[in-house]
Amino acid sequence: MFMPVNELVLWTALGIGLIYGAVAQISGFCLNSALRHQLKHGDGTKLRSFALALVVALVGTQIADTLRLIDLSQSIYLTDRFSWLLIPVGGVLFGSGMILARGCGARALVLLGHGNLRCLLVLLCLGVSAFATLTGVLGPLRSAIGDATSVRLPLSTFSHDGIRWAVVGLLCGALLYFIFRDKHFVQKGKDFFGGLLIGALVLVGWLTTGWLGFDDFDPSPVTSLTFVAPIGSTIQYIMIATGMDLNFGIVVVMGLVMGSLVAARLTGRFEWVGFDVEHPMPRYIAGGAMMGIGGALAMGCSIGQGLTGMSTLSFVSLMAFASILFGGWLALRLKSSSVTASKPIHGQ
């Protein structure tokens, strides 16, 4: 007896979440930490890990699309219509909020599994503010501004295969040069393999929703790892589970926390952490809300746009991710965060 396609997708999503949570718990994979360590200490190890994840995700996703295993045109990222105002403003808000909260949504989920209760507040603020912006009290304002500032591009990405693969080659070449400029990076096992595995999980996510879950009679959204809307949906599911169905994003979020918790317990790193003088509550509330609003406006987060969106070579994702990086850089330069970079595992 065969398992229904939707159940198979959910079980695979759980596996993706478990692996992501465990890998990110052990490796400290996080764009926030990457920017902090690079800009404050000149240590590019974490940034190289993120770049490696992007290379793996980009190459794998483009191969899967070329082989027609998935249809990226069905994803939300390949759109030729966008707001020239909301996308960059949202990206800057998210990047700045990520620095204030000392981690993006994915990192907050990992640290929640680690016992960090500050991240529970961040996630609640992120999820509620995201849904308030998407479909709640801020939704009409977002729609009005979006309609007034909307523009249409001739294309959503590079349409010609030759040009597209040339761009992939150039981008990956530049990233690989940066990655292996540190001759000892491969020897830094946690960061090297962390980047490889996280990038591979982006591809697995695409294959799960776009190939494994493909059903002409019951089509489901083609997506991969992203965490802003799924965190909001998970909060909603916890409250009204009998009135809504599980989906790929919700199960990944749940699996991520579980995977992080198991890894933290097995490695002896689990520790209850709360607020103190050095970690004031208002900063985390502001950071979570900024990430929720910003992620909703920018159509994704540091993972959703930075890895998943970028893997599609979407022009909108290029703009969104550049804005997230600029927001993070700006927040660090303005010293919006009151504490210095810290250890990868305990640093939020």
mmCIF file of C-alpha atoms in Angstrom:
data_model
loop_
_atom_site.group_PDB
_atom_site.id
_atom_site.type_symbol
_atom_site.label_atom_id
_atom_site.label_comp_id
_atom_site.label_asym_id
_atom_site.label_seq_id
_atom_site.Cartn_x
_atom_site.Cartn_y
_atom_site.Cartn_z
ATOM 1 C CA MET A 1 0.000 0.000 0.000
ATOM 2 C CA PHE A 2 1.496 3.295 -1.128
ATOM 3 C CA MET A 3 1.652 6.337 1.119
ATOM 4 C CA PRO A 4 -0.363 9.320 -0.199
ATOM 5 C CA VAL A 5 1.783 11.965 -1.862
ATOM 6 C CA ASN A 6 0.890 14.675 0.647
ATOM 7 C CA GLU A 7 1.893 12.460 3.570
ATOM 8 C CA LEU A 8 5.152 11.559 1.863
ATOM 9 C CA VAL A 9 5.908 15.272 1.427
ATOM 10 C CA LEU A 10 5.240 15.935 5.106
ATOM 11 C CA TRP A 11 7.450 13.075 6.295
ATOM 12 C CA THR A 12 10.233 14.290 4.022
ATOM 13 C CA ALA A 13 9.739 17.824 5.329
ATOM 14 C CA LEU A 14 10.146 16.493 8.856
ATOM 15 C CA GLY A 15 13.417 14.857 7.855
ATOM 16 C CA ILE A 16 14.640 18.090 6.281
ATOM 17 C CA GLY A 17 13.796 20.017 9.433
ATOM 18 C CA LEU A 18 15.465 17.479 11.723
ATOM 19 C CA ILE A 19 18.672 17.496 9.694
ATOM 20 C CA TYR A 20 18.729 21.282 9.361
ATOM 21 C CA GLY A 21 18.198 21.720 13.106
ATOM 22 C CA ALA A 22 20.940 19.272 14.048
ATOM 23 C CA VAL A 23 23.431 20.615 11.489
ATOM 24 C CA ALA A 24 22.800 24.264 12.355
ATOM 25 C CA GLN A 25 22.988 23.491 16.076
ATOM 26 C CA ILE A 26 26.389 21.847 15.749
ATOM 27 C CA SER A 27 27.892 24.147 13.096
ATOM 28 C CA GLY A 28 26.417 27.488 14.203
ATOM 29 C CA PHE A 29 25.292 28.180 10.616
ATOM 30 C CA CYS A 30 23.874 31.714 10.644
ATOM 31 C CA LEU A 31 24.123 34.792 8.404
ATOM 32 C CA ASN A 32 23.999 37.064 11.453
ATOM 33 C CA SER A 33 27.069 35.405 12.960
ATOM 34 C CA ALA A 34 28.738 35.407 9.542
ATOM 35 C CA LEU A 35 28.371 39.169 9.139
ATOM 36 C CA ARG A 36 29.357 39.872 12.747
ATOM 37 C CA HIS A 37 32.500 37.774 12.630
ATOM 38 C CA GLN A 38 33.555 39.179 9.263
ATOM 39 C CA LEU A 39 32.907 42.856 9.947
ATOM 40 C CA LYS A 40 33.920 43.004 13.617
ATOM 41 C CA HIS A 41 36.785 40.516 13.719
ATOM 42 C CA GLY A 42 37.824 39.918 10.124
ATOM 43 C CA ASP A 43 36.958 36.212 10.503
ATOM 44 C CA GLY A 44 35.259 35.019 7.325
ATOM 45 C CA THR A 45 34.752 31.381 8.317
ATOM 46 C CA LYS A 46 30.995 31.644 8.894
ATOM 47 C CA LEU A 47 30.544 33.770 5.787
ATOM 48 C CA ARG A 48 32.414 31.165 3.743
ATOM 49 C CA SER A 49 30.079 28.496 5.113
ATOM 50 C CA PHE A 50 27.063 30.516 3.966
ATOM 51 C CA ALA A 51 28.674 31.117 0.561
ATOM 52 C CA LEU A 52 29.307 27.381 0.183
ATOM 53 C CA ALA A 53 25.646 26.667 0.979
ATOM 54 C CA LEU A 54 24.667 29.158 -1.727
ATOM 55 C CA VAL A 55 26.935 27.476 -4.306
ATOM 56 C CA VAL A 56 25.493 24.021 -3.568
ATOM 57 C CA ALA A 57 21.902 25.298 -3.554
ATOM 58 C CA LEU A 58 22.351 27.306 -6.761
ATOM 59 C CA VAL A 59 24.068 24.608 -8.809
ATOM 60 C CA GLY A 60 21.793 21.820 -7.572
ATOM 61 C CA THR A 61 18.611 23.791 -8.128
ATOM 62 C CA GLN A 62 19.596 24.904 -11.619
ATOM 63 C CA ILE A 63 20.483 21.327 -12.615
ATOM 64 C CA ALA A 64 17.139 20.078 -11.286
ATOM 65 C CA ASP A 65 15.315 22.774 -13.236
ATOM 66 C CA THR A 66 17.297 22.077 -16.421
ATOM 67 C CA LEU A 67 16.468 18.364 -16.141
ATOM 68 C CA ARG A 68 12.799 19.320 -15.670
ATOM 69 C CA LEU A 69 12.652 17.611 -12.292
ATOM 70 C CA ILE A 70 11.135 20.798 -10.914
ATOM 71 C CA ASP A 71 9.461 23.817 -12.453
ATOM 72 C CA LEU A 72 10.880 26.915 -10.796
ATOM 73 C CA SER A 73 8.464 29.132 -12.719
ATOM 74 C CA GLN A 74 5.790 27.929 -10.297
ATOM 75 C CA SER A 75 7.632 29.355 -7.282
ATOM 76 C CA ILE A 76 6.881 32.759 -5.763
ATOM 77 C CA TYR A 77 10.406 33.960 -6.487
ATOM 78 C CA LEU A 78 10.214 33.997 -10.281
ATOM 79 C CA THR A 79 7.859 36.924 -10.615
ATOM 80 C CA ASP A 80 8.304 39.800 -13.030
ATOM 81 C CA ARG A 81 6.099 42.121 -10.984
ATOM 82 C CA PHE A 82 7.343 43.611 -7.724
ATOM 83 C CA SER A 83 7.377 46.767 -5.625
ATOM 84 C CA TRP A 84 10.514 48.804 -6.175
ATOM 85 C CA LEU A 85 9.951 50.244 -2.671
ATOM 86 C CA LEU A 86 8.753 47.354 -0.495
ATOM 87 C CA ILE A 87 11.336 44.759 -1.552
ATOM 88 C CA PRO A 88 14.441 46.810 -0.647
ATOM 89 C CA VAL A 89 12.833 48.433 2.410
ATOM 90 C CA GLY A 90 11.732 45.007 3.623
ATOM 91 C CA GLY A 91 15.190 43.583 3.064
ATOM 92 C CA VAL A 92 16.869 46.379 5.022
ATOM 93 C CA LEU A 93 14.333 45.971 7.842
ATOM 94 C CA PHE A 94 14.930 42.232 7.991
ATOM 95 C CA GLY A 95 18.708 42.553 7.925
ATOM 96 C CA SER A 96 18.675 45.186 10.667
ATOM 97 C CA GLY A 97 16.215 43.180 12.770
ATOM 98 C CA MET A 98 18.383 40.095 12.369
ATOM 99 C CA ILE A 99 21.280 41.976 13.971
ATOM 100 C CA LEU A 100 19.113 43.357 16.784
ATOM 101 C CA ALA A 101 17.721 39.902 17.612
ATOM 102 C CA ARG A 102 21.148 38.313 17.112
ATOM 103 C CA GLY A 103 19.868 35.785 14.607
ATOM 104 C CA CYS A 104 17.365 35.265 11.802
ATOM 105 C CA GLY A 105 14.187 33.223 12.134
ATOM 106 C CA ALA A 106 15.934 29.964 11.325
ATOM 107 C CA ARG A 107 18.651 30.646 13.892
ATOM 108 C CA ALA A 108 16.029 31.556 16.499
ATOM 109 C CA LEU A 109 14.364 28.179 15.933
ATOM 110 C CA VAL A 110 17.700 26.416 16.353
ATOM 111 C CA LEU A 111 18.450 28.267 19.575
ATOM 112 C CA LEU A 112 14.953 27.630 20.905
ATOM 113 C CA GLY A 113 15.779 23.933 20.663
ATOM 114 C CA HIS A 114 18.988 24.762 22.501
ATOM 115 C CA GLY A 115 16.980 26.167 25.435
ATOM 116 C CA ASN A 116 17.208 29.867 24.596
ATOM 117 C CA LEU A 117 13.919 31.385 25.773
ATOM 118 C CA ARG A 118 14.833 34.793 24.360
ATOM 119 C CA CYS A 119 14.321 33.241 20.946
ATOM 120 C CA LEU A 120 10.783 32.180 21.867
ATOM 121 C CA LEU A 121 9.879 35.863 22.218
ATOM 122 C CA VAL A 122 11.674 36.674 18.960
ATOM 123 C CA LEU A 123 9.729 33.972 17.109
ATOM 124 C CA LEU A 124 6.388 35.097 18.521
ATOM 125 C CA CYS A 125 7.076 38.703 17.495
ATOM 126 C CA LEU A 126 8.338 37.592 14.079
ATOM 127 C CA GLY A 127 5.383 35.329 13.315
ATOM 128 C CA VAL A 128 2.674 37.715 14.533
ATOM 129 C CA SER A 129 4.162 40.772 12.803
ATOM 130 C CA ALA A 130 4.637 38.810 9.568
ATOM 131 C CA PHE A 131 0.991 37.748 9.461
ATOM 132 C CA ALA A 132 -0.131 41.229 10.528
ATOM 133 C CA THR A 133 1.732 42.537 7.477
ATOM 134 C CA LEU A 134 0.622 39.823 5.059
ATOM 135 C CA THR A 135 -3.055 39.394 5.929
ATOM 136 C CA GLY A 136 -3.699 41.362 9.145
ATOM 137 C CA VAL A 137 -4.067 44.972 10.152
ATOM 138 C CA LEU A 138 -1.078 46.100 8.087
ATOM 139 C CA GLY A 139 -2.153 44.098 5.040
ATOM 140 C CA PRO A 140 -4.252 46.829 3.356
ATOM 141 C CA LEU A 141 -1.450 49.363 3.775
ATOM 142 C CA ARG A 142 1.091 46.928 2.357
ATOM 143 C CA SER A 143 -1.167 46.195 -0.606
ATOM 144 C CA ALA A 144 -1.830 49.879 -1.276
ATOM 145 C CA ILE A 145 1.856 50.797 -1.208
ATOM 146 C CA GLY A 146 2.713 47.729 -3.250
ATOM 147 C CA ASP A 147 0.176 48.597 -5.949
ATOM 148 C CA ALA A 148 1.342 52.220 -6.080
ATOM 149 C CA THR A 149 5.021 51.275 -6.426
ATOM 150 C CA SER A 150 4.675 48.145 -8.533
ATOM 151 C CA VAL A 151 6.722 47.739 -11.682
ATOM 152 C CA ARG A 152 6.961 44.940 -14.215
ATOM 153 C CA LEU A 153 10.223 43.573 -15.570
ATOM 154 C CA PRO A 154 10.553 42.074 -19.051
ATOM 155 C CA LEU A 155 11.817 38.863 -17.434
ATOM 156 C CA SER A 156 11.916 37.378 -13.933
ATOM 157 C CA THR A 157 15.298 35.702 -14.501
ATOM 158 C CA PHE A 158 17.747 34.843 -17.272
ATOM 159 C CA SER A 159 15.615 33.104 -19.891
ATOM 160 C CA HIS A 160 18.334 31.835 -22.226
ATOM 161 C CA ASP A 161 20.006 28.661 -20.937
ATOM 162 C CA GLY A 162 23.443 29.710 -22.155
ATOM 163 C CA ILE A 163 23.296 33.078 -20.409
ATOM 164 C CA ARG A 164 21.807 31.532 -17.275
ATOM 165 C CA TRP A 165 24.573 28.955 -16.949
ATOM 166 C CA ALA A 166 27.209 31.589 -17.700
ATOM 167 C CA VAL A 167 25.854 33.634 -14.789
ATOM 168 C CA VAL A 168 25.851 30.522 -12.594
ATOM 169 C CA GLY A 169 29.471 29.878 -13.555
ATOM 170 C CA LEU A 170 30.578 33.457 -12.890
ATOM 171 C CA LEU A 171 28.733 33.724 -9.583
ATOM 172 C CA CYS A 172 29.890 30.337 -8.319
ATOM 173 C CA GLY A 173 33.424 31.042 -9.497
ATOM 174 C CA ALA A 174 33.527 34.260 -7.481
ATOM 175 C CA LEU A 175 32.046 32.552 -4.421
ATOM 176 C CA LEU A 176 34.431 29.594 -4.657
ATOM 177 C CA TYR A 177 37.383 31.969 -4.953
ATOM 178 C CA PHE A 178 36.253 33.670 -1.744
ATOM 179 C CA ILE A 179 35.602 30.327 -0.011
ATOM 180 C CA PHE A 180 38.926 28.682 -0.807
ATOM 181 C CA ARG A 181 41.015 31.804 -0.444
ATOM 182 C CA ASP A 182 41.216 30.486 3.092
ATOM 183 C CA LYS A 183 43.345 27.408 2.434
ATOM 184 C CA HIS A 184 42.371 25.934 5.781
ATOM 185 C CA PHE A 185 38.613 26.268 5.364
ATOM 186 C CA VAL A 186 38.124 22.620 4.373
ATOM 187 C CA GLN A 187 39.810 21.612 7.610
ATOM 188 C CA LYS A 188 37.180 23.517 9.594
ATOM 189 C CA GLY A 189 34.872 20.538 9.457
ATOM 190 C CA LYS A 190 31.783 21.926 11.184
ATOM 191 C CA ASP A 191 31.601 25.021 8.983
ATOM 192 C CA PHE A 192 32.582 23.252 5.764
ATOM 193 C CA PHE A 193 30.163 20.360 6.088
ATOM 194 C CA GLY A 194 27.519 22.633 7.610
ATOM 195 C CA GLY A 195 27.530 24.763 4.465
ATOM 196 C CA LEU A 196 27.464 21.697 2.206
ATOM 197 C CA LEU A 197 24.523 20.098 4.016
ATOM 198 C CA ILE A 198 22.406 23.248 4.376
ATOM 199 C CA GLY A 199 22.851 23.983 0.670
ATOM 200 C CA ALA A 200 21.897 20.404 -0.177
ATOM 201 C CA LEU A 201 18.760 20.696 1.963
ATOM 202 C CA VAL A 202 17.600 23.620 -0.176
ATOM 203 C CA LEU A 203 17.771 21.334 -3.219
ATOM 204 C CA VAL A 204 16.012 18.522 -1.334
ATOM 205 C CA GLY A 205 13.261 20.970 -0.409
ATOM 206 C CA TRP A 206 12.721 21.896 -4.050
ATOM 207 C CA LEU A 207 12.656 18.244 -5.083
ATOM 208 C CA THR A 208 10.235 17.407 -2.276
ATOM 209 C CA THR A 209 7.617 19.986 -3.247
ATOM 210 C CA GLY A 210 8.290 20.167 -6.980
ATOM 211 C CA TRP A 211 8.971 16.527 -7.895
ATOM 212 C CA LEU A 212 8.040 14.170 -5.072
ATOM 213 C CA GLY A 213 4.913 16.172 -4.275
ATOM 214 C CA PHE A 214 3.901 16.830 -7.880
ATOM 215 C CA ASP A 215 0.280 15.949 -8.437
ATOM 216 C CA ASP A 216 -1.798 17.188 -11.402
ATOM 217 C CA PHE A 217 -5.018 16.609 -9.489
ATOM 218 C CA ASP A 218 -3.908 18.222 -6.229
ATOM 219 C CA PRO A 219 -1.111 20.715 -7.000
ATOM 220 C CA SER A 220 0.875 22.089 -4.087
ATOM 221 C CA PRO A 221 3.155 25.149 -3.985
ATOM 222 C CA VAL A 222 6.669 24.610 -5.300
ATOM 223 C CA THR A 223 8.964 25.890 -2.572
ATOM 224 C CA SER A 224 11.924 25.081 -0.374
ATOM 225 C CA LEU A 225 13.460 26.412 2.836
ATOM 226 C CA THR A 226 12.040 29.715 4.036
ATOM 227 C CA PHE A 227 10.996 30.711 7.525
ATOM 228 C CA VAL A 228 9.049 33.971 7.854
ATOM 229 C CA ALA A 229 5.556 32.900 6.781
ATOM 230 C CA PRO A 230 6.062 29.292 7.999
ATOM 231 C CA ILE A 231 6.866 30.532 11.517
ATOM 232 C CA GLY A 232 3.616 32.523 11.496
ATOM 233 C CA SER A 233 1.737 29.516 10.136
ATOM 234 C CA THR A 234 3.213 27.299 12.845
ATOM 235 C CA ILE A 235 2.023 29.664 15.569
ATOM 236 C CA GLN A 236 -1.408 29.654 13.935
ATOM 237 C CA TYR A 237 -1.396 25.856 13.682
ATOM 238 C CA ILE A 238 -0.551 25.489 17.370
ATOM 239 C CA MET A 239 -3.656 27.558 18.188
ATOM 240 C CA ILE A 240 -6.158 26.132 15.680
ATOM 241 C CA ALA A 241 -4.761 22.758 14.600
ATOM 242 C CA THR A 242 -8.228 21.268 14.128
ATOM 243 C CA GLY A 243 -9.111 24.018 11.677
ATOM 244 C CA MET A 244 -6.121 23.882 9.336
ATOM 245 C CA ASP A 245 -3.872 21.341 7.657
ATOM 246 C CA LEU A 246 -0.177 20.772 8.075
ATOM 247 C CA ASN A 247 2.005 21.891 5.193
ATOM 248 C CA PHE A 248 5.642 21.639 4.145
ATOM 249 C CA GLY A 249 6.756 24.834 5.873
ATOM 250 C CA ILE A 250 5.076 24.112 9.213
ATOM 251 C CA VAL A 251 6.552 20.617 9.422
ATOM 252 C CA VAL A 252 10.046 21.893 8.540
ATOM 253 C CA VAL A 253 9.780 24.456 11.359
ATOM 254 C CA MET A 254 8.697 21.804 13.864
ATOM 255 C CA GLY A 255 11.367 19.376 12.711
ATOM 256 C CA LEU A 256 14.037 22.055 12.929
ATOM 257 C CA VAL A 257 13.338 22.726 16.614
ATOM 258 C CA MET A 258 13.240 18.992 17.326
ATOM 259 C CA GLY A 259 16.511 18.366 15.475
ATOM 260 C CA SER A 260 18.233 21.178 17.324
ATOM 261 C CA LEU A 261 16.923 19.916 20.664
ATOM 262 C CA VAL A 262 18.162 16.373 20.035
ATOM 263 C CA ALA A 263 21.603 17.603 18.899
ATOM 264 C CA ALA A 264 21.899 19.928 21.890
ATOM 265 C CA ARG A 265 21.008 17.128 24.297
ATOM 266 C CA LEU A 266 23.355 14.604 22.707
ATOM 267 C CA THR A 267 26.288 17.021 22.679
ATOM 268 C CA GLY A 268 25.634 18.313 26.194
ATOM 269 C CA ARG A 269 25.038 21.870 24.976
ATOM 270 C CA PHE A 270 21.427 22.243 26.095
ATOM 271 C CA GLU A 271 21.037 25.134 28.520
ATOM 272 C CA TRP A 272 18.088 27.256 29.614
ATOM 273 C CA VAL A 273 18.792 30.905 28.778
ATOM 274 C CA GLY A 274 16.630 33.952 29.536
ATOM 275 C CA PHE A 275 16.886 37.727 29.560
ATOM 276 C CA ASP A 276 19.432 39.665 31.586
ATOM 277 C CA VAL A 277 20.994 43.118 31.711
ATOM 278 C CA GLU A 278 23.218 42.392 28.714
ATOM 279 C CA HIS A 279 20.286 41.042 26.698
ATOM 280 C CA PRO A 280 17.391 43.501 27.167
ATOM 281 C CA MET A 281 13.922 42.361 26.156
ATOM 282 C CA PRO A 282 12.963 45.464 24.084
ATOM 283 C CA ARG A 283 15.813 44.853 21.648
ATOM 284 C CA TYR A 284 14.643 41.313 20.923
ATOM 285 C CA ILE A 285 11.019 42.428 20.555
ATOM 286 C CA ALA A 286 12.085 45.109 18.072
ATOM 287 C CA GLY A 287 14.344 42.704 16.195
ATOM 288 C CA GLY A 288 11.652 40.047 15.895
ATOM 289 C CA ALA A 289 9.031 42.550 14.718
ATOM 290 C CA MET A 290 11.411 44.076 12.186
ATOM 291 C CA MET A 291 12.218 40.632 10.783
ATOM 292 C CA GLY A 292 8.534 39.728 10.555
ATOM 293 C CA ILE A 293 7.512 42.935 8.803
ATOM 294 C CA GLY A 294 10.656 43.072 6.689
ATOM 295 C CA GLY A 295 10.444 39.425 5.671
ATOM 296 C CA ALA A 296 6.809 39.856 4.645
ATOM 297 C CA LEU A 297 7.665 42.899 2.520
ATOM 298 C CA ALA A 298 10.787 41.332 0.998
ATOM 299 C CA MET A 299 9.048 37.984 0.328
ATOM 300 C CA GLY A 300 11.547 36.040 2.393
ATOM 301 C CA CYS A 301 14.349 35.945 4.929
ATOM 302 C CA SER A 302 18.098 35.390 4.921
ATOM 303 C CA ILE A 303 17.440 31.744 4.058
ATOM 304 C CA GLY A 304 14.248 32.184 2.023
ATOM 305 C CA GLN A 305 15.718 34.845 -0.246
ATOM 306 C CA GLY A 306 19.426 34.375 0.503
ATOM 307 C CA LEU A 307 19.569 30.676 -0.376
ATOM 308 C CA THR A 308 16.225 29.462 -1.745
ATOM 309 C CA GLY A 309 15.380 32.590 -3.748
ATOM 310 C CA MET A 310 18.948 33.076 -4.954
ATOM 311 C CA SER A 311 19.034 29.467 -6.140
ATOM 312 C CA THR A 312 16.387 30.403 -8.727
ATOM 313 C CA LEU A 313 18.457 33.374 -9.996
ATOM 314 C CA SER A 314 15.361 35.535 -9.564
ATOM 315 C CA PHE A 315 16.032 39.225 -10.187
ATOM 316 C CA VAL A 316 13.733 40.074 -7.279
ATOM 317 C CA SER A 317 15.645 37.709 -4.982
ATOM 318 C CA LEU A 318 18.915 39.340 -6.004
ATOM 319 C CA MET A 319 17.502 42.701 -4.915
ATOM 320 C CA ALA A 320 15.986 41.324 -1.708
ATOM 321 C CA PHE A 321 19.133 39.495 -0.604
ATOM 322 C CA ALA A 322 21.344 42.483 -1.394
ATOM 323 C CA SER A 323 19.020 44.607 0.753
ATOM 324 C CA ILE A 324 19.181 42.091 3.621
ATOM 325 C CA LEU A 325 22.984 42.148 3.497
ATOM 326 C CA PHE A 326 22.983 45.945 3.410
ATOM 327 C CA GLY A 327 20.569 46.101 6.350
ATOM 328 C CA GLY A 328 22.777 43.790 8.385
ATOM 329 C CA TRP A 329 25.915 45.713 7.454
ATOM 330 C CA LEU A 330 24.255 49.037 8.257
ATOM 331 C CA ALA A 331 23.016 47.848 11.656
ATOM 332 C CA LEU A 332 26.465 46.614 12.583
ATOM 333 C CA ARG A 333 28.133 49.805 11.404
ATOM 334 C CA LEU A 334 25.706 51.929 13.382
ATOM 335 C CA LYS A 335 26.294 49.692 16.400
ATOM 336 C CA SER A 336 22.579 48.962 16.708
ATOM 337 C CA SER A 337 23.536 45.745 18.468
ATOM 338 C CA SER A 338 24.827 46.440 21.981
ATOM 339 C CA VAL A 339 26.925 43.281 22.369
ATOM 340 C CA THR A 340 29.883 41.903 20.499
ATOM 341 C CA ALA A 341 29.982 38.739 18.461
ATOM 342 C CA SER A 342 29.978 35.594 20.505
ATOM 343 C CA LYS A 343 30.318 31.854 20.254
ATOM 344 C CA PRO A 344 28.397 30.227 17.393
ATOM 345 C CA ILE A 345 26.226 28.063 19.626
ATOM 346 C CA HIS A 346 25.554 30.307 22.605
ATOM 347 C CA GLY A 347 25.726 33.612 20.807
ATOM 348 C CA GLN A 348 22.139 34.808 20.608
#
